[in-house]
CSV table of C-alpha atoms in Angstrom, one decimal:
chain,number,residue,atom,x,y,z
A,268,MET,CA,-10.4,15.5,23.6
A,269,ILE,CA,-9.0,15.5,20.0
A,270,PHE,CA,-11.6,12.9,19.1
A,271,ALA,CA,-14.4,15.2,20.2
A,272,PHE,CA,-12.9,18.0,18.1
A,273,LEU,CA,-12.7,15.8,15.0
A,274,LEU,CA,-16.1,14.2,15.4
A,275,ALA,CA,-18.2,17.3,16.1
A,276,PRO,CA,-17.9,18.8,12.5
A,277,ALA,CA,-18.6,15.3,11.0
A,278,LEU,CA,-21.8,15.0,13.1
A,279,ALA,CA,-22.8,18.5,12.3
A,280,ALA,CA,-22.4,17.8,8.6
A,281,ALA,CA,-24.9,15.0,8.7
A,282,ASP,CA,-28.0,15.9,6.7
A,283,PRO,CA,-30.6,17.3,9.1
A,284,ARG,CA,-33.5,16.1,6.9
A,285,LEU,CA,-32.6,12.5,7.5
A,286,PRO,CA,-33.2,11.0,4.1
A,287,SER,CA,-34.9,7.6,4.1
A,288,SER,CA,-32.9,6.6,1.1
A,289,ILE,CA,-29.3,7.5,0.3
A,290,ASP,CA,-28.0,7.3,-3.2
A,291,GLY,CA,-30.7,4.7,-4.1
A,292,TYR,CA,-30.0,2.4,-1.1
A,293,PRO,CA,-32.9,1.5,1.2
A,294,ILE,CA,-30.6,2.7,4.0
A,295,GLY,CA,-31.3,6.2,5.4
A,296,GLY,CA,-29.7,8.7,7.8
A,297,ILE,CA,-29.9,8.2,11.5
A,298,GLY,CA,-29.2,11.7,12.7
A,299,ARG,CA,-26.9,12.9,15.4
A,300,GLN,CA,-25.9,10.2,17.9
A,301,SER,CA,-24.4,10.5,21.4
A,302,LEU,CA,-21.3,8.8,22.7
A,303,PRO,CA,-22.2,6.0,25.1
A,304,ALA,CA,-21.6,6.6,28.8
A,305,LYS,CA,-18.9,3.9,28.7
A,306,GLY,CA,-17.1,1.9,26.1
A,307,CYS,CA,-16.7,2.7,22.4
A,308,ALA,CA,-19.0,3.5,19.4
A,309,ALA,CA,-18.3,3.6,15.7
A,310,TYR,CA,-19.9,6.4,13.7
A,311,LEU,CA,-20.1,5.5,10.1
A,312,PHE,CA,-21.0,7.8,7.2
A,313,SER,CA,-22.0,7.0,3.6
A,314,THR,CA,-19.2,7.7,1.1
A,315,GLY,CA,-21.2,8.1,-2.1
A,316,ALA,CA,-22.6,11.3,-3.5
A,317,THR,CA,-24.6,11.9,-0.3
A,318,ARG,CA,-22.6,12.1,2.9
A,319,THR,CA,-24.7,11.2,5.9
A,320,LEU,CA,-24.4,9.4,9.2
A,321,VAL,CA,-26.0,6.0,8.4
A,322,ALA,CA,-24.8,3.7,11.2
A,323,MET,CA,-23.7,3.6,14.8
A,324,ALA,CA,-22.2,0.4,16.2
A,325,VAL,CA,-21.7,0.2,20.0
A,326,ALA,CA,-19.1,-2.2,21.2
A,327,ASP,CA,-20.8,-3.1,24.5
A,328,PRO,CA,-23.6,-4.4,24.5
A,329,GLY,CA,-22.9,-5.1,20.8
A,330,THR,CA,-25.6,-3.2,18.8
A,331,LEU,CA,-25.9,-1.6,15.4
A,332,ARG,CA,-28.3,1.3,14.7
A,333,ILE,CA,-29.3,1.9,11.1
A,334,ALA,CA,-32.4,3.3,9.3
A,335,LEU,CA,-33.9,0.8,6.9
A,336,ASP,CA,-36.9,1.8,4.8
A,337,GLY,CA,-37.2,4.9,6.9
A,338,GLN,CA,-37.3,3.0,10.3
A,339,VAL,CA,-34.4,3.5,12.7
A,340,ARG,CA,-33.8,0.3,14.6
A,341,ASP,CA,-31.1,-1.4,16.8
A,342,TYR,CA,-29.8,-4.8,15.8
A,343,ALA,CA,-28.1,-7.1,18.3
A,344,ARG,CA,-24.7,-8.5,17.5
A,345,ALA,CA,-25.0,-12.2,16.7
A,346,SER,CA,-21.4,-13.0,15.9
A,347,GLY,CA,-18.0,-11.4,15.3
A,348,LYS,CA,-14.9,-12.6,13.4
A,349,SER,CA,-11.2,-11.7,13.9
A,350,ALA,CA,-9.4,-10.0,16.8
A,351,ALA,CA,-11.3,-7.2,18.6
A,352,ASP,CA,-10.0,-3.7,18.6
A,353,LEU,CA,-11.6,-1.2,20.9
A,354,GLY,CA,-14.3,-3.8,21.4
A,355,PHE,CA,-15.0,-4.3,17.7
A,356,ALA,CA,-14.3,-7.3,15.4
A,357,ASP,CA,-13.1,-6.7,11.8
A,358,GLN,CA,-16.4,-8.3,10.8
A,359,ALA,CA,-19.6,-8.6,12.9
A,360,ARG,CA,-23.1,-9.8,12.1
A,361,TYR,CA,-26.2,-8.1,13.7
A,362,VAL,CA,-29.7,-9.5,13.6
A,363,ALA,CA,-33.3,-8.3,14.3
A,364,GLY,CA,-36.3,-10.2,13.1
A,365,ASP,CA,-35.8,-11.4,9.5
A,366,THR,CA,-33.1,-8.8,8.8
A,367,ALA,CA,-29.3,-9.4,9.2
A,368,ALA,CA,-26.6,-6.8,8.8
A,369,THR,CA,-22.9,-7.6,8.4
A,370,LEU,CA,-20.5,-4.8,9.2
A,371,THR,CA,-16.9,-5.1,8.0
A,372,MET,CA,-14.5,-2.4,9.2
A,373,THR,CA,-10.8,-1.5,8.8
A,374,ILE,CA,-9.8,0.1,12.1
A,375,THR,CA,-6.7,2.2,12.2
A,376,ARG,CA,-5.3,3.6,15.4
A,377,ARG,CA,-3.5,7.0,15.3
A,378,ALA,CA,-1.3,8.7,17.8
A,379,ASP,CA,-3.3,11.9,17.6
A,380,LEU,CA,-6.6,10.1,18.6
A,381,ALA,CA,-6.2,9.2,22.3
A,382,GLN,CA,-9.8,7.9,22.8
A,383,GLY,CA,-10.7,6.3,19.4
A,384,ALA,CA,-9.6,5.4,16.0
A,385,ILE,CA,-10.3,6.0,12.3
A,386,VAL,CA,-12.5,3.6,10.3
A,387,SER,CA,-10.8,4.1,6.9
A,388,ASP,CA,-13.2,1.9,5.1
A,389,ALA,CA,-16.2,-0.2,5.9
A,390,THR,CA,-19.0,-2.1,4.2
A,391,LEU,CA,-22.5,-2.7,5.4
A,392,LEU,CA,-24.3,-5.7,3.9
A,393,VAL,CA,-28.0,-5.8,4.7
A,394,GLU,CA,-29.9,-9.0,4.0
A,395,ARG,CA,-33.7,-9.2,4.3
A,396,ALA,CA,-36.0,-12.2,3.8
A,397,GLY,CA,-37.7,-11.9,0.3
A,398,LYS,CA,-35.6,-8.9,-0.8
A,399,ASP,CA,-32.3,-8.3,-2.5
A,400,GLY,CA,-29.3,-7.8,-0.3
A,401,VAL,CA,-27.5,-4.5,-0.5
A,402,ILE,CA,-23.9,-3.5,0.2
A,403,MET,CA,-23.1,0.1,1.1
A,404,PRO,CA,-19.6,1.5,1.5
A,405,LEU,CA,-18.9,3.5,4.6
A,406,ALA,CA,-16.1,5.3,6.5
A,407,GLY,CA,-15.9,7.1,9.9
A,408,MET,CA,-14.5,7.1,13.3
A,409,ILE,CA,-14.6,5.3,16.6
A,410,GLY,CA,-14.9,7.3,19.8
A,411,CYS,CA,-14.5,5.9,23.4
A,412,ALA,CA,-15.8,7.3,26.7
A,413,SER,CA,-13.2,7.3,29.4
């Protein structure tokens, strides 16, 4: 319940115009996202001058949703490193076609969040064939359905 209270303003604060490029990155906003019916999801916001929801990672089945060059797409988890917390590894690699995204997160559990955790800092590395890779700093929260 506390998680829903904390997450609602953050989602409402996401830019409703869904920019296709945030602070010069080829990564754009993905708009409001729902909590999965079961399991956990990480909701990650850009931390630069523009604050927008840019990524949602779902623990099971292991997907990452981002908007790259204006196209929202889901990427399948290909690998994960380190111990899992709430179904997430500290670092996970997601792939679709010739694009790979590596999400690194610091997950912090708090007593006041019964069904989730804080992602105090995260980075998203996007690598595409024939293009420069980009690294975007993120932060957010993890929410879990009961």
